[in-house]
N, CA and C of each residue as an Amber inpcrd file, in Angstrom:
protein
   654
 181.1730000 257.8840000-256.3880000 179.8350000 258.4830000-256.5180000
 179.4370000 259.1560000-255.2040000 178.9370000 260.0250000-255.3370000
 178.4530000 261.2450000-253.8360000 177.3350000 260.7210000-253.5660000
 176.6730000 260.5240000-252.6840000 175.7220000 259.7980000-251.8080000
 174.0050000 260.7510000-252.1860000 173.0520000 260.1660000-252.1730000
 172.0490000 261.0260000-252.3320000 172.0410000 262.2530000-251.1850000
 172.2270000 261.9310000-249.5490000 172.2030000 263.0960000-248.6410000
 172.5740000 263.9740000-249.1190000 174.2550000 263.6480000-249.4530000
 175.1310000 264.5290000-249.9500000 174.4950000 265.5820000-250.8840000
 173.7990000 265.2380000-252.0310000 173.5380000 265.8810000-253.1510000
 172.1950000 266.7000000-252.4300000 171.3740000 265.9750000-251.5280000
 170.1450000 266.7270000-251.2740000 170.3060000 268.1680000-250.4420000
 171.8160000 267.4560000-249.4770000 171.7780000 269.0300000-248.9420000
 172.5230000 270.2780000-249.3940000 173.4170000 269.3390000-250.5750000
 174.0660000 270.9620000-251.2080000 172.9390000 271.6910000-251.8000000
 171.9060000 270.8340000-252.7700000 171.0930000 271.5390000-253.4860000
 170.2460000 272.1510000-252.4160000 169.7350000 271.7770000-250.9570000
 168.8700000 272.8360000-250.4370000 170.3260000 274.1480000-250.2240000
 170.9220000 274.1330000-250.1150000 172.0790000 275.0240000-249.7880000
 172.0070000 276.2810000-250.9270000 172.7540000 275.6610000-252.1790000
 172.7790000 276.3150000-253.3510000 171.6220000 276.8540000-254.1820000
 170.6710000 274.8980000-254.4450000 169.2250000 275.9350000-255.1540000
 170.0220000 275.6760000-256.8620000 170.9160000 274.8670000-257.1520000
 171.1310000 275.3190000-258.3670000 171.7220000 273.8820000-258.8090000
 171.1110000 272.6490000-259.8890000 171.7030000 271.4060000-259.8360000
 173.3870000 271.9420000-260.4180000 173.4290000 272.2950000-261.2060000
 174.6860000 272.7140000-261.8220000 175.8160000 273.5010000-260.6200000
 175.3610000 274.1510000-259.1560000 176.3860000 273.8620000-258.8360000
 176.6980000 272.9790000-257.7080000 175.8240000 272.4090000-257.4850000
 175.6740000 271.2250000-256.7750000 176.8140000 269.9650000-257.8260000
 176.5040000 269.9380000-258.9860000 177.4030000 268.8950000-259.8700000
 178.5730000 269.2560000-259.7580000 179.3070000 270.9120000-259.9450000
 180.6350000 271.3000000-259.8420000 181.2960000 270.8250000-258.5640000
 180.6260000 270.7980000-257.1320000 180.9070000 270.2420000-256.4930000
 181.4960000 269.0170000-256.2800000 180.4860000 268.6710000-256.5340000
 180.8830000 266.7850000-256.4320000 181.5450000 266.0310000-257.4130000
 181.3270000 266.9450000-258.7060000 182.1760000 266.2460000-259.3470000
 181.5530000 265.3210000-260.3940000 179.9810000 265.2010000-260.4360000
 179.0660000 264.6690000-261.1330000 178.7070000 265.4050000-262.2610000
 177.6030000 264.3700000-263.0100000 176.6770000 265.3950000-264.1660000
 175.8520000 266.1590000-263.3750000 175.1980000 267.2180000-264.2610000
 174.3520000 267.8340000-263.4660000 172.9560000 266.7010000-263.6020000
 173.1630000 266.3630000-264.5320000 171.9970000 265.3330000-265.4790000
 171.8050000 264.2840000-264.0830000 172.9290000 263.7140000-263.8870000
 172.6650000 262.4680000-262.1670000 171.8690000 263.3590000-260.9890000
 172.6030000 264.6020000-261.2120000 171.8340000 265.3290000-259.5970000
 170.3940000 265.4320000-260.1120000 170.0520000 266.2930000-261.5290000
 168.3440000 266.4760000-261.3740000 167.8760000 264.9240000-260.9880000
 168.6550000 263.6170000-261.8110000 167.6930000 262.1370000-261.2080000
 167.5300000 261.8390000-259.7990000 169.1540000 262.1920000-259.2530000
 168.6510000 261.5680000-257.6770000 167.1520000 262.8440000-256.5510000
 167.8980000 263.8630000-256.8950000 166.7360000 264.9330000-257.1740000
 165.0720000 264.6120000-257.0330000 164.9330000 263.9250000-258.5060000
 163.3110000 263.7960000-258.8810000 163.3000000 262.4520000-257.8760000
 163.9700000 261.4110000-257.7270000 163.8110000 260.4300000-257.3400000
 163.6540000 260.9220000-255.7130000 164.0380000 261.9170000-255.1550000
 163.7630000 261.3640000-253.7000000 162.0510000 262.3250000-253.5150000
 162.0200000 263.0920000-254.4870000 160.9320000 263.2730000-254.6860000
 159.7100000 262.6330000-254.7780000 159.6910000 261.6200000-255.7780000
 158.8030000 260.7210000-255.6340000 158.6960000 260.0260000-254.7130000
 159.7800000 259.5260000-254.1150000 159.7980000 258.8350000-252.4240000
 159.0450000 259.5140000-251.3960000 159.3660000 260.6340000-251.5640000
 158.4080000 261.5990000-250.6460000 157.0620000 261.6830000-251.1230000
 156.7220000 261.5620000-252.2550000 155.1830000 261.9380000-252.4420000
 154.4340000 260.4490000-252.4640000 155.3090000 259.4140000-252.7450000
 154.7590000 258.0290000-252.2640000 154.6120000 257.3840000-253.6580000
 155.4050000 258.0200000-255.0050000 155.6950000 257.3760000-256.3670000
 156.2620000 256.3990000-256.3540000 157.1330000 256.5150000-255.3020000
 158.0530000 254.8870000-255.6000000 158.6860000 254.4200000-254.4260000
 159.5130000 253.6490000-254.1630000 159.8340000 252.8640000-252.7710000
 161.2470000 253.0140000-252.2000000 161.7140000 253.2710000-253.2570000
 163.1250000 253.5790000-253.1380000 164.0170000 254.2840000-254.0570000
 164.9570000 255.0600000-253.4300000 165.9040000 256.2210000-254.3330000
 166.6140000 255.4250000-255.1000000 167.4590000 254.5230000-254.4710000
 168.0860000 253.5840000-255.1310000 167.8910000 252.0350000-255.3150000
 168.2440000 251.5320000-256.5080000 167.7370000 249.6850000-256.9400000
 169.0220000 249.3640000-255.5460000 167.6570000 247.9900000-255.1260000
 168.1090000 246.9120000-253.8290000 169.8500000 246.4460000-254.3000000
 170.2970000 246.3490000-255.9610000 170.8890000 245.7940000-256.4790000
 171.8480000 247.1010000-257.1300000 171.7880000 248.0120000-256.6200000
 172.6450000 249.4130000-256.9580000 173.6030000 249.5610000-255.8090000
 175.3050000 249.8510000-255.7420000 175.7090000 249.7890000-254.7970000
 176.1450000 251.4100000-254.5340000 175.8810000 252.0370000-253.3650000
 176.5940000 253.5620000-253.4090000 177.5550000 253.7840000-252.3680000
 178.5260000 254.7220000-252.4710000 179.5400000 254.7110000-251.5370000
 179.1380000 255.8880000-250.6860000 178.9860000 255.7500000-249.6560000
 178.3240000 256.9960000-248.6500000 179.3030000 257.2560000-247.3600000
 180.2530000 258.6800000-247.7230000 180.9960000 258.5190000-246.5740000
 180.3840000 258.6570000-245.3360000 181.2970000 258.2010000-244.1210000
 180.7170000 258.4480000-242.8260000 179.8330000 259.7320000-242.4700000
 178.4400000 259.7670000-241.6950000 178.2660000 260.9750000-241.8950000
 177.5440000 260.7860000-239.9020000 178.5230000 260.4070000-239.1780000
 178.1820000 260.0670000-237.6890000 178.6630000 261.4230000-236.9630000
 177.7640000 261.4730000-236.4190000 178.3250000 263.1010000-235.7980000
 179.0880000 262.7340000-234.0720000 180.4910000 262.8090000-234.3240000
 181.5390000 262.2880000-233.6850000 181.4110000 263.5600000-232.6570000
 182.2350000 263.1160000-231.4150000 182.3140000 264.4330000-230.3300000
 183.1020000 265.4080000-230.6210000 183.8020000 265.3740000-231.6240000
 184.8970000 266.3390000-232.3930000 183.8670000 267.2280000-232.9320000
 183.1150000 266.8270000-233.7820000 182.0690000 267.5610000-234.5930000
 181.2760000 268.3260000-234.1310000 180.6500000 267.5650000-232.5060000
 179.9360000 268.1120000-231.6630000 180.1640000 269.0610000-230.8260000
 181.3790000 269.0510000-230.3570000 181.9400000 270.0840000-229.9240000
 182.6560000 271.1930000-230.7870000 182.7330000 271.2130000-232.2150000
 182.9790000 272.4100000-233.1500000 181.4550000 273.1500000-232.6130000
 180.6900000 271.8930000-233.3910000 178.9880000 272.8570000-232.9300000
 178.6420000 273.4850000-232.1370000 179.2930000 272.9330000-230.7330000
 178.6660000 273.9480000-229.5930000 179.4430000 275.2090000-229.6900000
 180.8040000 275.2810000-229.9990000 181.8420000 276.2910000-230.1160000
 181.4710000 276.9210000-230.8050000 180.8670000 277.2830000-232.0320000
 180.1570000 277.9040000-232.8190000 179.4020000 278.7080000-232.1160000
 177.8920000 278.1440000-231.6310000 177.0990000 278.4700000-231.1930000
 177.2660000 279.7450000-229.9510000 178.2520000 279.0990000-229.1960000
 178.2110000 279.5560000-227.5590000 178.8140000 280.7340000-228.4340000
 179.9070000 281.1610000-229.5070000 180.4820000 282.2090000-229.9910000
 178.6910000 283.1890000-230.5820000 177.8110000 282.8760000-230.6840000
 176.7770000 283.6840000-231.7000000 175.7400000 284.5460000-230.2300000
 176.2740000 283.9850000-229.0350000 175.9080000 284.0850000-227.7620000
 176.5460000 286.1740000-227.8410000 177.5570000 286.4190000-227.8070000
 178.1280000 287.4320000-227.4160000 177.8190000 288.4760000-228.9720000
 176.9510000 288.1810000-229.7770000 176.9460000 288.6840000-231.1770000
 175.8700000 289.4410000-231.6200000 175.6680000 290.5850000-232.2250000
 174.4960000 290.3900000-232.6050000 173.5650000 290.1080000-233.3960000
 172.3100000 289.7870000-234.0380000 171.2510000 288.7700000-234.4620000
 171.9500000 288.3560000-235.2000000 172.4340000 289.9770000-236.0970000
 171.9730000 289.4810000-237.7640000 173.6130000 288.8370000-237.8340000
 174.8660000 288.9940000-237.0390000 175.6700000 288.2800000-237.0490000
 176.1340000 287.0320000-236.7090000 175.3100000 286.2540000-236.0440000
 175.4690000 285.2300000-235.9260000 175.1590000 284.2070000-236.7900000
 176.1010000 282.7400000-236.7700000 176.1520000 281.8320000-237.3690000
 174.8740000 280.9170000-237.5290000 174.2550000 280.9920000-238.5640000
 173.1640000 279.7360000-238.5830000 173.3870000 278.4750000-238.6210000
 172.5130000 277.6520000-238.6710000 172.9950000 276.2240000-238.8700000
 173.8900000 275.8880000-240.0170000 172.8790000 276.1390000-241.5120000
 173.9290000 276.3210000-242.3210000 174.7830000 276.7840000-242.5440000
 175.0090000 277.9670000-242.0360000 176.6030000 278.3590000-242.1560000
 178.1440000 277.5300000-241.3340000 177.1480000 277.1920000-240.1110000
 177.8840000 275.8970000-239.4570000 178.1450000 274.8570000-240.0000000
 177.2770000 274.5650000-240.7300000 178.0850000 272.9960000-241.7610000
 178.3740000 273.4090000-242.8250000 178.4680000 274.5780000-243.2560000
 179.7280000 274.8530000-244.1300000 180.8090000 275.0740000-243.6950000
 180.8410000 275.5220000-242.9450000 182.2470000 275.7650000-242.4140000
 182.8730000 274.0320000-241.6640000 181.7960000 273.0990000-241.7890000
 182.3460000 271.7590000-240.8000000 183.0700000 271.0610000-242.0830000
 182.1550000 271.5280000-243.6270000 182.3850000 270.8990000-244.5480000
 183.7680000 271.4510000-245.2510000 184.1670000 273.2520000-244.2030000
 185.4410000 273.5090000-245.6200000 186.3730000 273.0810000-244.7050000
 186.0220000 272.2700000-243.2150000 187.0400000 271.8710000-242.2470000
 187.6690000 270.0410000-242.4600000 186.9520000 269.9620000-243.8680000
 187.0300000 268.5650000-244.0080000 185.6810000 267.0100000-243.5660000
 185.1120000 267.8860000-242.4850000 184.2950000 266.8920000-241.8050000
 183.1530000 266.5050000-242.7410000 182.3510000 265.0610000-242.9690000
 181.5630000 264.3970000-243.6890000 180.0990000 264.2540000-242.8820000
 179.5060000 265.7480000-242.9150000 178.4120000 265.0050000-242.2580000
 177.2360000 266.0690000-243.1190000 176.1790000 265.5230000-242.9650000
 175.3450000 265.9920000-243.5060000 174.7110000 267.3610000-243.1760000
 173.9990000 267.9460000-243.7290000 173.5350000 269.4260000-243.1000000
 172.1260000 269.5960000-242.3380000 171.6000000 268.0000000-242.4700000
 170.1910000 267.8560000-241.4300000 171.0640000 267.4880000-240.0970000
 171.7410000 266.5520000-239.7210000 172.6300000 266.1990000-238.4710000
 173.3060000 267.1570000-237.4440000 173.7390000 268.6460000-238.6480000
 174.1040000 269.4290000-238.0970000 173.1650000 270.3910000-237.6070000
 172.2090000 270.6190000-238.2910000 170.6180000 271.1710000-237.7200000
 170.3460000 270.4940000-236.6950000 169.5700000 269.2890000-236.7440000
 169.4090000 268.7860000-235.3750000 169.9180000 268.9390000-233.9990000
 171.5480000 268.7270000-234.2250000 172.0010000 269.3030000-232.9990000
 172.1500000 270.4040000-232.5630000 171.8810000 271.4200000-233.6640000
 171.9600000 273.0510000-233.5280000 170.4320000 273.0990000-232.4520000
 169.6410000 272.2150000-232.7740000 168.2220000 272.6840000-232.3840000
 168.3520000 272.2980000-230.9410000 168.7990000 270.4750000-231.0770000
 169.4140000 270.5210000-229.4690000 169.9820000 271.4660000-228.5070000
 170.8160000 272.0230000-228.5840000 171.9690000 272.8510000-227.8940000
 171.3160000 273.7770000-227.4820000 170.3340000 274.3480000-228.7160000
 169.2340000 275.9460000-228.4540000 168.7020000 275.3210000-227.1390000
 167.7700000 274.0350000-226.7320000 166.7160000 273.8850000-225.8420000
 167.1580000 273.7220000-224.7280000 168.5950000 273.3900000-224.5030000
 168.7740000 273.6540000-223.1790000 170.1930000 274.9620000-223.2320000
 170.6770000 275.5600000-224.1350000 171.4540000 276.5790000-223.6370000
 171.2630000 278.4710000-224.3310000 170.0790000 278.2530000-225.1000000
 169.8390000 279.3890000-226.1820000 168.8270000 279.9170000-225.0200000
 169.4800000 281.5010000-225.5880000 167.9670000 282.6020000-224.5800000
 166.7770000 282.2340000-224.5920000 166.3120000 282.3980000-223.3230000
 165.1020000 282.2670000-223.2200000 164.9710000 283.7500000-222.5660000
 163.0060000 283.9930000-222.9280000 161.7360000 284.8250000-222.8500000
 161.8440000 284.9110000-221.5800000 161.9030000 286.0000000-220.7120000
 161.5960000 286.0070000-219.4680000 159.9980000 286.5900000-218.9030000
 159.3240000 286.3440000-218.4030000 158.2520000 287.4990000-218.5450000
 158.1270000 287.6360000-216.9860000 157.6520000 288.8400000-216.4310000
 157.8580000 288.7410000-214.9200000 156.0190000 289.4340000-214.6670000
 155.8000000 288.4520000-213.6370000 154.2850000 288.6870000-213.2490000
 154.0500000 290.1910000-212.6180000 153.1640000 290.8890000-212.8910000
 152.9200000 291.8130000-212.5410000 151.7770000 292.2660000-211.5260000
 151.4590000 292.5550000-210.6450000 150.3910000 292.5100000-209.8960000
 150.0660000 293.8410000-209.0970000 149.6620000 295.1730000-209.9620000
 149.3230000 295.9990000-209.8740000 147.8560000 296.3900000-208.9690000
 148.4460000 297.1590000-207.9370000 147.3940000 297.4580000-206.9670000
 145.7930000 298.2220000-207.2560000 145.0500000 298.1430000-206.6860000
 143.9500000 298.5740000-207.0550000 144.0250000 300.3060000-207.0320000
 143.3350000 300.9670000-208.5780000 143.6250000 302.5200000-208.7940000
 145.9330000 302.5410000-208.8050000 146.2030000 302.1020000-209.0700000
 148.0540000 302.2580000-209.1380000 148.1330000 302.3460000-210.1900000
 148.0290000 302.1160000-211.3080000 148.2370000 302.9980000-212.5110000
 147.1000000 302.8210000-213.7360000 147.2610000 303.2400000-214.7940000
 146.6550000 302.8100000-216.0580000 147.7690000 302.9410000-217.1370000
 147.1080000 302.1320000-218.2940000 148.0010000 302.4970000-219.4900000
 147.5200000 303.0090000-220.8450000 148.2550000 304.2350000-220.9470000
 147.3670000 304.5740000-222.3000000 148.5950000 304.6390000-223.4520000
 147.6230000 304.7270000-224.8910000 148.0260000 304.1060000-226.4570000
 147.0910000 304.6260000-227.3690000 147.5300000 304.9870000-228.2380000
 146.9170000 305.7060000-229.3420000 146.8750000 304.0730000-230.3870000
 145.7620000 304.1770000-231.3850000 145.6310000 303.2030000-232.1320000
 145.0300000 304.1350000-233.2630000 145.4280000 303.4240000-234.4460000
 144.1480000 303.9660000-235.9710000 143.1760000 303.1020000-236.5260000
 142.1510000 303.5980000-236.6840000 140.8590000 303.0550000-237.0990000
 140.1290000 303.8320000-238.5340000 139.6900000 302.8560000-239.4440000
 139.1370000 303.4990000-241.0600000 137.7620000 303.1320000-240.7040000
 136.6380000 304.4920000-240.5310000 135.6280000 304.0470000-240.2890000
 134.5610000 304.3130000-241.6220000 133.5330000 303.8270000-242.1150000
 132.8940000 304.4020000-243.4660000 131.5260000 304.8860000-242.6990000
 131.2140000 306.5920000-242.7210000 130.3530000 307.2380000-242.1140000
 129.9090000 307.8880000-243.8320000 128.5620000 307.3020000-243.7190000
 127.5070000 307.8540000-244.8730000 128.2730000 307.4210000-246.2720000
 129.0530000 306.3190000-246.3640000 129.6560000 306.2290000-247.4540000
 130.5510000 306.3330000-247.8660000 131.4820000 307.3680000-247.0350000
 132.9160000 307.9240000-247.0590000 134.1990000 307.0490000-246.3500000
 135.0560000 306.9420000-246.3560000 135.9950000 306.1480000-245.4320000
 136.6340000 306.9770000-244.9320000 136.7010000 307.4420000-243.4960000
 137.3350000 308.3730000-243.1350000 138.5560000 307.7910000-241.8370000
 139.5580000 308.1370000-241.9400000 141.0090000 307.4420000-240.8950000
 140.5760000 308.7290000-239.2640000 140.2710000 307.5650000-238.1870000
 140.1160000 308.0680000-237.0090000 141.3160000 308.0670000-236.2920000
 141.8580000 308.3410000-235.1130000 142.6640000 308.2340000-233.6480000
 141.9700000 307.5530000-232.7810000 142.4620000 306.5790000-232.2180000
 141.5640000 305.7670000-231.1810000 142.4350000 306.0900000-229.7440000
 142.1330000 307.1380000-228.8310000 142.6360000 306.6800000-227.3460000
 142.2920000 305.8620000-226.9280000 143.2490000 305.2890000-226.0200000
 142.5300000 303.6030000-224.9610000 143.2150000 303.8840000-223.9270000
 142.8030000 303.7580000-222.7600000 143.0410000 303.3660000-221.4230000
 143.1260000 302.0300000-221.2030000 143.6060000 301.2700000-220.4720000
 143.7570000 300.1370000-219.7700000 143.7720000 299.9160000-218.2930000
 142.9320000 299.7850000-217.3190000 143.5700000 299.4140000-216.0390000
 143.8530000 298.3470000-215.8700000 145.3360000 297.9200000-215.5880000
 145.7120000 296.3300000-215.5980000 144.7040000 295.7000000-214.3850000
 144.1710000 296.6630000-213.3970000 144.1700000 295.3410000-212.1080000
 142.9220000 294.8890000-213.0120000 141.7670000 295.4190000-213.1750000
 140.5460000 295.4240000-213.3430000 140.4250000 294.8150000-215.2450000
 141.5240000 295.3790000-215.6760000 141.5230000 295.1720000-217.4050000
 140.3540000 295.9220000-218.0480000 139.8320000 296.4260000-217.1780000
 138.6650000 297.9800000-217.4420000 139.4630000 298.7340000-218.8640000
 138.3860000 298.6430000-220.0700000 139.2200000 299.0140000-220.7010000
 138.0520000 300.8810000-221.1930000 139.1500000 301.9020000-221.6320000
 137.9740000 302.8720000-221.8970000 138.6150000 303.3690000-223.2520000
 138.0000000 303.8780000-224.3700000 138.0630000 304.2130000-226.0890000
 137.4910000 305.9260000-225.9920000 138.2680000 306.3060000-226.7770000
 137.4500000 307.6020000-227.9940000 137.7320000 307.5710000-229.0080000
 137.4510000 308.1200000-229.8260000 137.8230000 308.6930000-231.3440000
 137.9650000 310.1380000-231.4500000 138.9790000 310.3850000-232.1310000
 139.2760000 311.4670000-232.6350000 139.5240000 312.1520000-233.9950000
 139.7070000 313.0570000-234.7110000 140.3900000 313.1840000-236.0210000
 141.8150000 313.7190000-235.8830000 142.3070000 313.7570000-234.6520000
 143.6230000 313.9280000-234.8000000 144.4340000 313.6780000-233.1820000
 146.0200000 313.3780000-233.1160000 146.0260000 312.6070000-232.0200000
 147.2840000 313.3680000-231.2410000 146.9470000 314.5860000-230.9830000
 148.1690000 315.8090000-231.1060000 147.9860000 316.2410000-229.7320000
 148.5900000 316.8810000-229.2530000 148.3400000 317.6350000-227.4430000
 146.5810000 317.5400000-227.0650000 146.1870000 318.7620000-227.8850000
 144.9800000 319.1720000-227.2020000 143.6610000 317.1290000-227.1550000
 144.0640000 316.7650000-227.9650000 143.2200000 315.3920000-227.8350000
 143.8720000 314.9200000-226.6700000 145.1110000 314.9410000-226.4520000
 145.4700000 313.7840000-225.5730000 144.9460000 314.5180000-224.1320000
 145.1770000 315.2480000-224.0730000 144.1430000 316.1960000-223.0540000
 143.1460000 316.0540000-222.7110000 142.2240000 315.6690000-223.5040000
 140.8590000 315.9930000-223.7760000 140.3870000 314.3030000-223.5140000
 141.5710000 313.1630000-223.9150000 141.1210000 312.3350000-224.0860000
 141.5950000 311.8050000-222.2040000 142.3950000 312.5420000-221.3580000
 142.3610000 312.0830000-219.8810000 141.2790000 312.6790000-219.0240000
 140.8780000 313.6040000-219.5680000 139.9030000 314.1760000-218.6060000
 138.2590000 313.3310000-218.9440000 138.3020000 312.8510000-220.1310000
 137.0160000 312.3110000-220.6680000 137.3920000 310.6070000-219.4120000
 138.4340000 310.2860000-219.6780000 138.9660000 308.7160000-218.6640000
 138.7150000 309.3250000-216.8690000 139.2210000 310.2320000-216.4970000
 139.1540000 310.5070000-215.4590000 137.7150000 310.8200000-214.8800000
 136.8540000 311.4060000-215.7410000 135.7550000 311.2800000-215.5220000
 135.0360000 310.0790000-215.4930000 135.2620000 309.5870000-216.3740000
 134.2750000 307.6880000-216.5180000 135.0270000 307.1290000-215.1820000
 136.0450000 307.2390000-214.8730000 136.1980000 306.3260000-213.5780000
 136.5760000 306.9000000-212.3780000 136.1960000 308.3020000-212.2520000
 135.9530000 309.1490000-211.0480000 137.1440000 309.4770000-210.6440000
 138.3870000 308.8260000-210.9690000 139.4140000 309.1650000-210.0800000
 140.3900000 309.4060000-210.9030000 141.9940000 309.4390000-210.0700000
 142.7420000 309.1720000-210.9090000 143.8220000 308.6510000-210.5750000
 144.3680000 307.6520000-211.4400000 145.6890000 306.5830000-210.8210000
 146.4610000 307.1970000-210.7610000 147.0450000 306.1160000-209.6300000
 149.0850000 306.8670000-209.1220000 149.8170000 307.0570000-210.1490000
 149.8760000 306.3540000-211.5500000 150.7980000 306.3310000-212.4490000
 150.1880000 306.2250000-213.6830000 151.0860000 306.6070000-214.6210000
 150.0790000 306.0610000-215.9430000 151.3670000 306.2720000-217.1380000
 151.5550000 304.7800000-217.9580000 152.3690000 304.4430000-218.7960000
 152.0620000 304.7220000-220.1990000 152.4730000 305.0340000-220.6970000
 152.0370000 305.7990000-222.1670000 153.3400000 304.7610000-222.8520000
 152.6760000 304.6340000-224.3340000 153.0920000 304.1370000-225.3850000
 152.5060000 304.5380000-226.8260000 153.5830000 304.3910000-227.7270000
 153.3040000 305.3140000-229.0720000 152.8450000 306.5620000-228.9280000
 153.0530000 307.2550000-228.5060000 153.2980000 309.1630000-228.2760000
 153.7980000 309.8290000-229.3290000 154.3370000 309.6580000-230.1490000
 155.3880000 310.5970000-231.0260000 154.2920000 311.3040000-231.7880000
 153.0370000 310.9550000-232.1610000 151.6820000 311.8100000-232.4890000
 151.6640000 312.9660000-232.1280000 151.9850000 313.0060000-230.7780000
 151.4840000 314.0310000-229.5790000 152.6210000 314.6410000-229.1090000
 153.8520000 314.0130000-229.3740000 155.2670000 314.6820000-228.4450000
 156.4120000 314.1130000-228.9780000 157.2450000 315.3860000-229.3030000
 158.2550000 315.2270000-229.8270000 159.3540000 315.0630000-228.8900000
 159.8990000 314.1760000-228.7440000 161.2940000 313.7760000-227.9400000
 162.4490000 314.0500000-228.0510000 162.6340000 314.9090000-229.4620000
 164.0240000 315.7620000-229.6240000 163.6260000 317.2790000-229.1360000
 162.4700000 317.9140000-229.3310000 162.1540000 319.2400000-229.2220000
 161.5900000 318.9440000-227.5450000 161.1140000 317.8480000-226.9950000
 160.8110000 318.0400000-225.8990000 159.2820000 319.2760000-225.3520000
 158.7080000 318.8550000-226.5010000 157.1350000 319.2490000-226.2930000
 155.9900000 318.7470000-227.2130000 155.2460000 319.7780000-227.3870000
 153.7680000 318.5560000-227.5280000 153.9600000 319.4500000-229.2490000
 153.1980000 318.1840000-229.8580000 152.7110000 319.0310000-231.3500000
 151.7310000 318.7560000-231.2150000 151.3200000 319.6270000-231.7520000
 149.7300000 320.3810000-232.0110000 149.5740000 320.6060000-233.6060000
 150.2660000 319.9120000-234.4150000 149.9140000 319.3370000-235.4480000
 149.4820000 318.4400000-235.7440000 148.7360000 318.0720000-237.3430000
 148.3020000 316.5980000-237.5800000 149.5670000 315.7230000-237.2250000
């Protein structure tokens, strides 16, 4: 007889009692019971999957340093890969399971999660500390405003000065050369001057990067 783990993690795997049964070798009829039964365990129906007086044979499912070290080998391989190619957990204990090994597919998660916290990429973020007047950053945004009833789609310029976080807005009806123009000299005026630098993001409104100039279209 295949162990309840056993059956719980093919079916999160598959999703299907029938081929969860081809597997193991059971009815499908035993998998929906052990199934509903750990169900109710979980929702607090009953106390136990199996009677005190029911005996089941549950192979080893100890995650040995053999096992552990397939896992990391896996992993450290999804390192040099990219996203969408790399190995997930589950695909890792399938492959532990077509290697013969008896362990469950939460055991092999767990240690997948381990391994991430001390050897998986980490976020770098690097502090920035921008001098006073050294740059600003500007960004186009869209806004649906309802004037007299109507819903009409605006252009929002924004400025940013990081030191100060001074932030400055317009609206427009369109977000093409002559606005973006219109919308630095309106910034340069509100804050008298003008910074050493200034970082732009989402542009393609205003400038085409294959033609290498401005549209002056919607």
């Amino acid at each position: 007889m295949a162990d309840v783990r056993r059956i719980v993690d093919l079916y999160e795997l598959h999703k299907s009692y029938k081929k969860v049964a081809r597997e193991l070798n059971i009815s499908r009829n035993t998998v929906k019971k052990y199934l509903h039964q750990v169900k109710d365990v979980q929702e607090g129906l009953a106390e136990e999957i199996i009677p005190k007086n029911r005996k089941i044979v549950q192979p080893s499912r100890v995650l040995t340093d053999l096992v552990r070290q397939k896992i990391h080998q896996y992993l450290e391989s999804n390192l040099g890969r990219p996203k969408k190619q790399r190995l997930t957990a589950k695909r890792i204990w399938e492959l532990l399971i077509q290697d013969g090994h008896k362990i469950g597919y939460t055991s092999v998660k767990d240690e997948v999660v381990r391994w991430k916290r001390t050897n998986g990429p980490r976020e770098v973020f690097i502090l920035q500390e921008p001098r006073v007047g050294q740059r600003a950053e500007f960004d186009w945004g869209e806004v649906t405003l309802n004037i007299a009833g109507v819903w009409q789609k605006f252009y929002l310029a924004v400025f940013v000065l990081p030191f100060s976080l001074y932030r400055f807005a317009r609206l427009y009806h369109r977000s093409a050369r002559l606005e973006v123009i219109q919308a630095h000299i309106e910034f340069f005026r509100e804050i008298g001057s003008v910074p050493d630098a200034i970082f732009y993001d989402r542009m393609a409104a205003a400038y085409d990067s294959r033609k290498q100039q401005f549209n002056d279209k919607l």
